Coordinates of C-alpha atoms and ligand atoms in Angstrom, one line a residue:
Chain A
X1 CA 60.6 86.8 83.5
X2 CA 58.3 87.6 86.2
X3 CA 58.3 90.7 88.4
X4 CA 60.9 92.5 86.6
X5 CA 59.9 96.1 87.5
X6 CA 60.0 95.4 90.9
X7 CA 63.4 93.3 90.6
X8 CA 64.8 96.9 88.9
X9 CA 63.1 98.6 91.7
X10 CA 64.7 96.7 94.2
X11 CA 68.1 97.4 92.6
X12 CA 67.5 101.3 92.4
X13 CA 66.4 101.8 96.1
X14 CA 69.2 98.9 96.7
X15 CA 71.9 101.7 95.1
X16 CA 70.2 104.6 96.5
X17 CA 70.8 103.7 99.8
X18 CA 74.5 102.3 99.5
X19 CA 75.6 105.1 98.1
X20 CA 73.5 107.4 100.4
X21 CA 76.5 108.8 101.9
X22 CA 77.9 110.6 98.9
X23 CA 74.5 111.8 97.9
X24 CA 74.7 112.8 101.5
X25 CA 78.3 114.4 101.4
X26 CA 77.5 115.9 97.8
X27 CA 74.4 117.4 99.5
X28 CA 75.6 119.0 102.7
X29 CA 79.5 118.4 102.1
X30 CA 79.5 117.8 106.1
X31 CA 81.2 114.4 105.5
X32 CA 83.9 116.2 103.6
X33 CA 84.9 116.7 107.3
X34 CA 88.8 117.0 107.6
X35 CA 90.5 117.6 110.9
X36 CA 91.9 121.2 112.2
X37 CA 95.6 120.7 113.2
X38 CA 97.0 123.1 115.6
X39 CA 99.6 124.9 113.9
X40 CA 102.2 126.8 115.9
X41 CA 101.7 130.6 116.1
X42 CA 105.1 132.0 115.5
X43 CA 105.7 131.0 112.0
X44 CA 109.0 129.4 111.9
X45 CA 110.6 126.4 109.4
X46 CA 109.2 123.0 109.7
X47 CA 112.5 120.8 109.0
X48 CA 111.0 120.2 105.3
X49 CA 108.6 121.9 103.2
X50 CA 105.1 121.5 105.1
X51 CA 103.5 119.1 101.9
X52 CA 106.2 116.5 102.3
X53 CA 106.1 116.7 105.9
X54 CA 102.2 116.2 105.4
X55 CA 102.8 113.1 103.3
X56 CA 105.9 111.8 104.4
X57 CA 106.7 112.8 108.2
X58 CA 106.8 109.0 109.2
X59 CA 109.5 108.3 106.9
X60 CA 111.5 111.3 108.0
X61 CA 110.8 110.4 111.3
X62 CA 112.2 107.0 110.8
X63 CA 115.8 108.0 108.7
X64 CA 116.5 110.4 111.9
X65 CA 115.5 106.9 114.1
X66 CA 118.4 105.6 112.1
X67 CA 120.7 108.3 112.1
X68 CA 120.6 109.2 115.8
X69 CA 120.8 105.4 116.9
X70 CA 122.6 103.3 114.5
X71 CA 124.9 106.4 113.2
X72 CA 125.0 108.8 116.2
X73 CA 124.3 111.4 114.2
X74 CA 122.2 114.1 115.9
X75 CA 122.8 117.1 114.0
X76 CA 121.1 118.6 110.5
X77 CA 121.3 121.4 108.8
X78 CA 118.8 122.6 107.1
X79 CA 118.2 124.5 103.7
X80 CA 117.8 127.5 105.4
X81 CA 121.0 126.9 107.1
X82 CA 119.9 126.3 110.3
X83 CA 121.5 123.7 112.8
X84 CA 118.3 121.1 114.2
X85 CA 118.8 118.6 116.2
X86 CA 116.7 115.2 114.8
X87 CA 114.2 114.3 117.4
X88 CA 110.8 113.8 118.0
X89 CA 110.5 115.1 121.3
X90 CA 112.8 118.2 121.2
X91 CA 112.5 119.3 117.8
X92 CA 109.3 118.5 116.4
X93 CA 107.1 119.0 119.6
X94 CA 109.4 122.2 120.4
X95 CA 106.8 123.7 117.9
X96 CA 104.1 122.2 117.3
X97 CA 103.7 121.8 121.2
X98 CA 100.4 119.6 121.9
X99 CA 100.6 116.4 120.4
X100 CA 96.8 116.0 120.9
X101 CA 96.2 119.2 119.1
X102 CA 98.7 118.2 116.3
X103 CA 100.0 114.4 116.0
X104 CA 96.7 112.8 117.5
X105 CA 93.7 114.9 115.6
X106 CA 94.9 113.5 112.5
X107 CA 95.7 110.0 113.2
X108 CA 92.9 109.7 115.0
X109 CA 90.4 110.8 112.1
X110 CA 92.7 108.7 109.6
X111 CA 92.6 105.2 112.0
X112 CA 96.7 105.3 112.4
X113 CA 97.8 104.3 115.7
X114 CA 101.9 104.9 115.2
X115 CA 103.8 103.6 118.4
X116 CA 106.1 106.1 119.1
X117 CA 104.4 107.0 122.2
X118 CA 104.3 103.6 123.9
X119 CA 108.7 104.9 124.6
X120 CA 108.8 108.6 123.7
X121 CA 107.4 110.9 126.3
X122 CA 104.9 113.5 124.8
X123 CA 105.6 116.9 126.7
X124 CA 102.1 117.2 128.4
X125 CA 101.8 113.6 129.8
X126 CA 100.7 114.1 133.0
X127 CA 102.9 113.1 135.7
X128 CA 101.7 110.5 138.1
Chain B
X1 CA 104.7 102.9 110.7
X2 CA 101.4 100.9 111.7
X3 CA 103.2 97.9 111.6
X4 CA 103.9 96.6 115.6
X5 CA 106.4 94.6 116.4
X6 CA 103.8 91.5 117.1
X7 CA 102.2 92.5 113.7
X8 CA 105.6 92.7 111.9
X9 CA 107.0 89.1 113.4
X10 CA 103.4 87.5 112.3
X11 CA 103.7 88.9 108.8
X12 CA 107.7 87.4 109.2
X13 CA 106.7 84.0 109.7
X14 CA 104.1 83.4 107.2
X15 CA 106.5 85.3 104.6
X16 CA 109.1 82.6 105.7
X17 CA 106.5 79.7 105.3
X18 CA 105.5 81.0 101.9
X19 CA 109.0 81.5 100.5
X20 CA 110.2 78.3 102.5
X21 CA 112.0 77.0 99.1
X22 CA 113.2 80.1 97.5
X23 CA 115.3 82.2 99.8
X24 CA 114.1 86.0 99.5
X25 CA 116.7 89.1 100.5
X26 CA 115.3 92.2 102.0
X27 CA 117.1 95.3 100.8
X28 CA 117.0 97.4 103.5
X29 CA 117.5 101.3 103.3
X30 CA 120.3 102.0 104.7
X31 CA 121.0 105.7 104.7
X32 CA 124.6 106.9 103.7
X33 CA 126.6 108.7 106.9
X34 CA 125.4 112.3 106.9
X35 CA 127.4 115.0 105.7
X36 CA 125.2 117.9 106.8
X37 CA 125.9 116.9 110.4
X38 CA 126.6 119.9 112.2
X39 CA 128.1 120.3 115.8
X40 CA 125.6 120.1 118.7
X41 CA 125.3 123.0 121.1
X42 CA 128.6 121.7 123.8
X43 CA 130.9 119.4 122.0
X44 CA 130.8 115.9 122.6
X45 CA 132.5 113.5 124.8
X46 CA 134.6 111.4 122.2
X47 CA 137.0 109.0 122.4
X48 CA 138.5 106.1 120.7
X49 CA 137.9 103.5 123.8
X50 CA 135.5 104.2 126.5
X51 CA 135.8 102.7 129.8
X52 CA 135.5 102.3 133.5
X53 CA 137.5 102.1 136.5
X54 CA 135.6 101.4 140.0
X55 CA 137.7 102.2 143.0
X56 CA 135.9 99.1 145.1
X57 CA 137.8 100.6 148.6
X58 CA 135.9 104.2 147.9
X59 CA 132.7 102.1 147.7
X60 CA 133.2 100.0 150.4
X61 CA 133.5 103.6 152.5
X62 CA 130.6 104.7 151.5
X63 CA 128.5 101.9 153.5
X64 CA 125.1 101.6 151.3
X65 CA 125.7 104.5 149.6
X66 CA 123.3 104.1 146.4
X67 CA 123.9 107.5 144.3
X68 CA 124.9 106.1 141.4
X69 CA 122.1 103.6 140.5
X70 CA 119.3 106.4 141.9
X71 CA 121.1 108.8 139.4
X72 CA 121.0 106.4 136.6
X73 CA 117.7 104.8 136.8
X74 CA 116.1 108.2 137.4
X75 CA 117.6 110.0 134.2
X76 CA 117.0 106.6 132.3
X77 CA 113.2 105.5 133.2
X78 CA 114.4 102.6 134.7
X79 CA 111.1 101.1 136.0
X80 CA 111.1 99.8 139.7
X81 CA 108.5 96.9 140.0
X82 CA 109.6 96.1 143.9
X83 CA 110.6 92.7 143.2
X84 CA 113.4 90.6 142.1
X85 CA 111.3 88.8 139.7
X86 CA 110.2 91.6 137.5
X87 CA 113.4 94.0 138.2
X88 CA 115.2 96.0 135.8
X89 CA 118.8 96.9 136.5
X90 CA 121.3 99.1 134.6
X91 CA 123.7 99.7 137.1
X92 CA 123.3 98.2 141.0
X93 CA 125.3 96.5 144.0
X94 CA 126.3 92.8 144.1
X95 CA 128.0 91.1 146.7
X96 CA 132.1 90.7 145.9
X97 CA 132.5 86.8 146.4
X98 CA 129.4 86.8 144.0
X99 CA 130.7 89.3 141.2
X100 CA 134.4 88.1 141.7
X101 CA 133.3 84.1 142.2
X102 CA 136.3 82.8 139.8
X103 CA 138.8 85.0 142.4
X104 CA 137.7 83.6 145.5
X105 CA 140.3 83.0 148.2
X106 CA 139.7 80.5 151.0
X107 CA 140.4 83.2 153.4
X108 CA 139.0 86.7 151.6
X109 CA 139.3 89.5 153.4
X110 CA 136.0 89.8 155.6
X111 CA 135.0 93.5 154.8
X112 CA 135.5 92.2 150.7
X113 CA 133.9 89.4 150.9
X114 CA 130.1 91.0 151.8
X115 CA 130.9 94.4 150.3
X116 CA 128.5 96.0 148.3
X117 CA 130.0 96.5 144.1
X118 CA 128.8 98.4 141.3
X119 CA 128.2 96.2 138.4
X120 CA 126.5 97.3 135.0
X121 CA 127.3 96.3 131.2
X122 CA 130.9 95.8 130.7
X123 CA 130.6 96.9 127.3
X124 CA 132.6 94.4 126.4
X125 CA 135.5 94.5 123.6
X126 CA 134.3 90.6 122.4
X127 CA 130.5 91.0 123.0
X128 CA 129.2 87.9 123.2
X129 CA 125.5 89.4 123.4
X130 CA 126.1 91.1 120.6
X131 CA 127.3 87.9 118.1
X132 CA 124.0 86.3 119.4
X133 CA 121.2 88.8 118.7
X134 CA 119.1 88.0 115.1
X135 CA 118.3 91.6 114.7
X136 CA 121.0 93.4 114.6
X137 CA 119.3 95.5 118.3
X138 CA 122.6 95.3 119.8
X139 CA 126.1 96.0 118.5
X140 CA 129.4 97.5 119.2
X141 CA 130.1 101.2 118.1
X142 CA 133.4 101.4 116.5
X143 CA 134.2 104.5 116.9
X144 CA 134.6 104.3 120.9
X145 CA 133.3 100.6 121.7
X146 CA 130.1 101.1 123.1
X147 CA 127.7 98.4 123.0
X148 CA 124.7 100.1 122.0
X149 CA 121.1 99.1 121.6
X150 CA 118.2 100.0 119.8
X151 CA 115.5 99.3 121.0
X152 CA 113.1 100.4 118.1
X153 CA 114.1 97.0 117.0
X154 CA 114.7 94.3 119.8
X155 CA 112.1 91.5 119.6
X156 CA 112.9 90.2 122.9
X157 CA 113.5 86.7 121.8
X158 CA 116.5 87.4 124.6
X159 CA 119.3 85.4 123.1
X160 CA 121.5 88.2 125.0
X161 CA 120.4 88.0 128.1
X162 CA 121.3 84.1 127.6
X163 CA 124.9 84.9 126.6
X164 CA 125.9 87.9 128.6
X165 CA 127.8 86.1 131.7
X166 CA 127.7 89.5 133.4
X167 CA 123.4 89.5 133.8
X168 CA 123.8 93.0 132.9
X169 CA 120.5 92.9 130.2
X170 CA 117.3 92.9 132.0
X171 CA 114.2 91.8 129.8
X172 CA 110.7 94.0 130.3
X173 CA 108.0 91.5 131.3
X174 CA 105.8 93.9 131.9
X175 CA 104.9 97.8 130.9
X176 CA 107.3 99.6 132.6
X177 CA 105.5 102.8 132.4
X178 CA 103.3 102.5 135.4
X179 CA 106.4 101.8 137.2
X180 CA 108.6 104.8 136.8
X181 CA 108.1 107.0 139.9
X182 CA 109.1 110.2 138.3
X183 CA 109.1 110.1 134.3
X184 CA 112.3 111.9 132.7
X185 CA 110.7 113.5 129.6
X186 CA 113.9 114.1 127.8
X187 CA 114.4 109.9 128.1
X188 CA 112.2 107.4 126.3
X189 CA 111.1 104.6 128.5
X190 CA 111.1 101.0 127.2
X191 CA 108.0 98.8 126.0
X192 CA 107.0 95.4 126.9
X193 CA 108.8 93.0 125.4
X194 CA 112.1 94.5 125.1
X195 CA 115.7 94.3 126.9
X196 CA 117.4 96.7 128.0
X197 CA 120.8 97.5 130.1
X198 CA 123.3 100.4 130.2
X199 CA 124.6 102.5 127.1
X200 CA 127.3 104.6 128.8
X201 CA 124.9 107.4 129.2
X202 CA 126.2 107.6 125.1
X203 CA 122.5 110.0 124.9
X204 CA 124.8 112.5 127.6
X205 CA 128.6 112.0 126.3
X206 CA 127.0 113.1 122.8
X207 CA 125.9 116.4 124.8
X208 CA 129.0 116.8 126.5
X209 CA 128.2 115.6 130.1
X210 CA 129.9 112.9 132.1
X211 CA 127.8 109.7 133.1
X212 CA 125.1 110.2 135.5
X213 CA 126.1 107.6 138.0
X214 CA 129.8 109.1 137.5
X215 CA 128.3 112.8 138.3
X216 CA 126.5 111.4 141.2
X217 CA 129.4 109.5 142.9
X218 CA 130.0 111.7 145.7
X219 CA 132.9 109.7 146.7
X220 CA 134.5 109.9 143.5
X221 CA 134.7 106.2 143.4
X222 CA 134.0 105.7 139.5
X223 CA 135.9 107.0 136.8
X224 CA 135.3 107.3 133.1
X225 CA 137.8 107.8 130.2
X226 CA 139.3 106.8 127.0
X227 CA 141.2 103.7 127.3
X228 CA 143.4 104.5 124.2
X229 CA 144.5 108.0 125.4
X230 CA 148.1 107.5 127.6
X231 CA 147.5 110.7 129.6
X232 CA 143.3 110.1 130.7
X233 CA 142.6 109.7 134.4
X234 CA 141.6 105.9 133.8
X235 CA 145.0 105.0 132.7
X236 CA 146.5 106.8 135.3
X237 CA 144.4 104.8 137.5
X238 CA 145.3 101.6 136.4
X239 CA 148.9 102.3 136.2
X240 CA 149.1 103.0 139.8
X241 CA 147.9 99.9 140.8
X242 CA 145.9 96.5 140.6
X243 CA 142.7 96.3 138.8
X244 CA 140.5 92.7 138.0
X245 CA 138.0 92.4 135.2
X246 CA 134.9 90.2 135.9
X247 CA 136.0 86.7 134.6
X248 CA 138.5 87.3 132.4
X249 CA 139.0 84.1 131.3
X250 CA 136.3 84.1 129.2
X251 CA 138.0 85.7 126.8
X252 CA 134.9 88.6 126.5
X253 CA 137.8 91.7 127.6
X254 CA 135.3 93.7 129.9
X255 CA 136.1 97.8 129.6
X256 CA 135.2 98.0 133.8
X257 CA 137.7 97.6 135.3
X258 CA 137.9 97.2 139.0
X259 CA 140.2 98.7 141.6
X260 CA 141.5 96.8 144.4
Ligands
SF4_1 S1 128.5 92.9 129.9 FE1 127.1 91.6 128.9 S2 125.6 92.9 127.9 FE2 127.5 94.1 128.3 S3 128.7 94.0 126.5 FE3 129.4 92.3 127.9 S4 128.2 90.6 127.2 FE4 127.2 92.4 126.4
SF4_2 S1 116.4 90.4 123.0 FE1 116.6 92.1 121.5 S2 118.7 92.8 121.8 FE2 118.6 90.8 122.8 S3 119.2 89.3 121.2 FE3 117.0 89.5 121.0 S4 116.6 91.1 119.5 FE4 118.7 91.3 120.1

């Protein structure tokens, strides 16, 4: 075997660097960066319990899709007894108001690109 | 969620070449009808038959009176591209000889023949559009016959603009979105790549208002009711006197009917 120390070498600076950015994160914990959503001030109910909506919104999102088109039903009440109409636009933006403060900061930082804007109208959109 | 409608009909077809031989069944979820479904905030418009009765002498009045297609497209997001080509049309004007071809007598009436008559979806009782479509996007609601859409899930192959005899779907070429004058927030506007045509306003009789191009009809020229109900104003209409459905013999029972 020839140049074996500087094979191992190699390898160690090789690891160091890959795996600079946890040594990095570990060191300065800036790249355990997550993004500030924009909650609404007057503390009402979300429609669920905020850690399922955090983990589960777009599946929520699409049984109300189902309900209000294929079933026409418009209408929930929720646990705390409280009539809500399911929609994107009226009920979830009627609080958490800027969707670029709320619904984009997130998606953005996790790469998700959901298509419900391409049809539903975000309440801020400029209009032309 | 991520998962386009270009992506998801890609990911379709090589799933179909892959299982080519077997024959694979989706399960879809299907959620149960709702039982916490409260009342909204002004009852609804219900009824067991919707449909529509144009007066065609009140429109013929009214000269090139446009109300009720401005009203519509305007609370819809109907995009307006400026040409025939491109055009998207929920409710608009055709010629009588044209819309009435299969009723054409060798000596119509001349003020007829050129008038001006609202056409839309006839939201038909025997859909053809609907027996055609792969996806399920459009169908008939059995509780009060609309033809509906959903258009979360047209693919736009357009096998219903093919079978409706009425042209009443209109298939988005382009964006619409850079075409809509003034958007109507409380409306979603359509994508590329997707059909659309009239609902009934079913978004407005499930708030408890009338139809937009019925509200804006300033010569009271349209009329909306339940079919199925004895005493509503559109049997009363057609009682009184002779109404045509666009070709009847095709055996599709249009729900507009039209007033002579
Ligand atoms: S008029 Fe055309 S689009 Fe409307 S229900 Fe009849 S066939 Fe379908
Ligand atoms: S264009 Fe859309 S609505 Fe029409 S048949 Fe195809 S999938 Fe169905």
């Amino acid at each position: 075997m020839y140049d074996t120390g500087k094979i191992i070498a190699g390898l160690l600076v090789f690891l160091l660097v890959i795996t600079l950015p946890f040594w990095y994160n570990l060191a300065t914990g800036k790249a355990g960066y997550t993004p500030e959503l924009e909650r609404p001030t007057d503390a009402r109910e979300c429609v669920r319990d905020s850690a399922y909506m955090a983990a589960h919104h777009m599946d929520l999102l699409n049984v109300w899709r189902d309900q209000v088109v294929r079933q026409g039903a418009r209408f929930e009440t929720g646990s705390d007894g409280q009539r809500r109409e399911r929609s994107l636009t009226r009920t979830c933006l009627g609080c958490h108001a800027s969707k670029e403060r709320f619904c984009d900061r997130c998606h953005s930082y996790m790469g998700v690109q959901p298509y419900c804007w391409d049809c539903h109208i975000a309440p801020e959109e400029p209009r032309p | 969620m991520s998962v386009d409608r270009r992506r998801f009909l890609k990911i379709a077809g090589l799933t179909t070449l892959a299982v080519a031989s077997g024959s694979a069944r989706k399960a879809l979820t299907a959620d149960a009808a709702d039982s916490t479904m409260a009342t909204p905030p002004s009852p609804p418009l219900t009824a067991q038959r919707w449909a529509m009765v144009v007066d065609i002498r009140k429109c013929l009045a009214a000269g090139d009176c446009r109300d009720c297609t401005l009203a519509c497209h305007r609370v819809h997001n109907v995009p307006d591209f400026g040409n025939p080509k491109d055009e998207i049309k929920w409710i608009w004007q055709e010629p009588f000889e044209r819309v009435f071809a299969d009723q054409e007598y060798e000596h119509l009436e001349e003020a007829l023949k050129h008038a001006g008559v609202p056409v839309l979806c006839n939201h038909c009782d025997n859909p053809p559009c609907v027996r055609v479509c792969p996806t399920g996007s459009t169908w008939k609601r059995e509780t009060d016959g609309i033809v509906m859409m959903d258009w979360h899930r047209c693919i736009g192959c357009r096998y219903c603009v093919a079978a409706c005899p009425y042209g009443s779907r209109s298939f988005n070429w382009r964006d619409p979105r850079p075409f809509i004058k003034e958007l109507e927030p409380e409306f979603p506007t359509r994508m590329r790549g997707v059909v659309e045509k009239c609902t009934f306003c079913e978004e407005r009789l499930a708030r408890g208002k009338p139809l937009a191009c019925v509200e804006a009809c300033k010569h009271k020229a349209l009329t909306f009711g339940d079919l199925e109900d004895p005493d509503s104003e559109v049997r009363a209409l057609l009682r009184e006197g002779f109404a045509i459905r666009r070709r009847p013999s095709l055996g599709t029972q249009p729900e507009v009917y039209y007033k002579l």
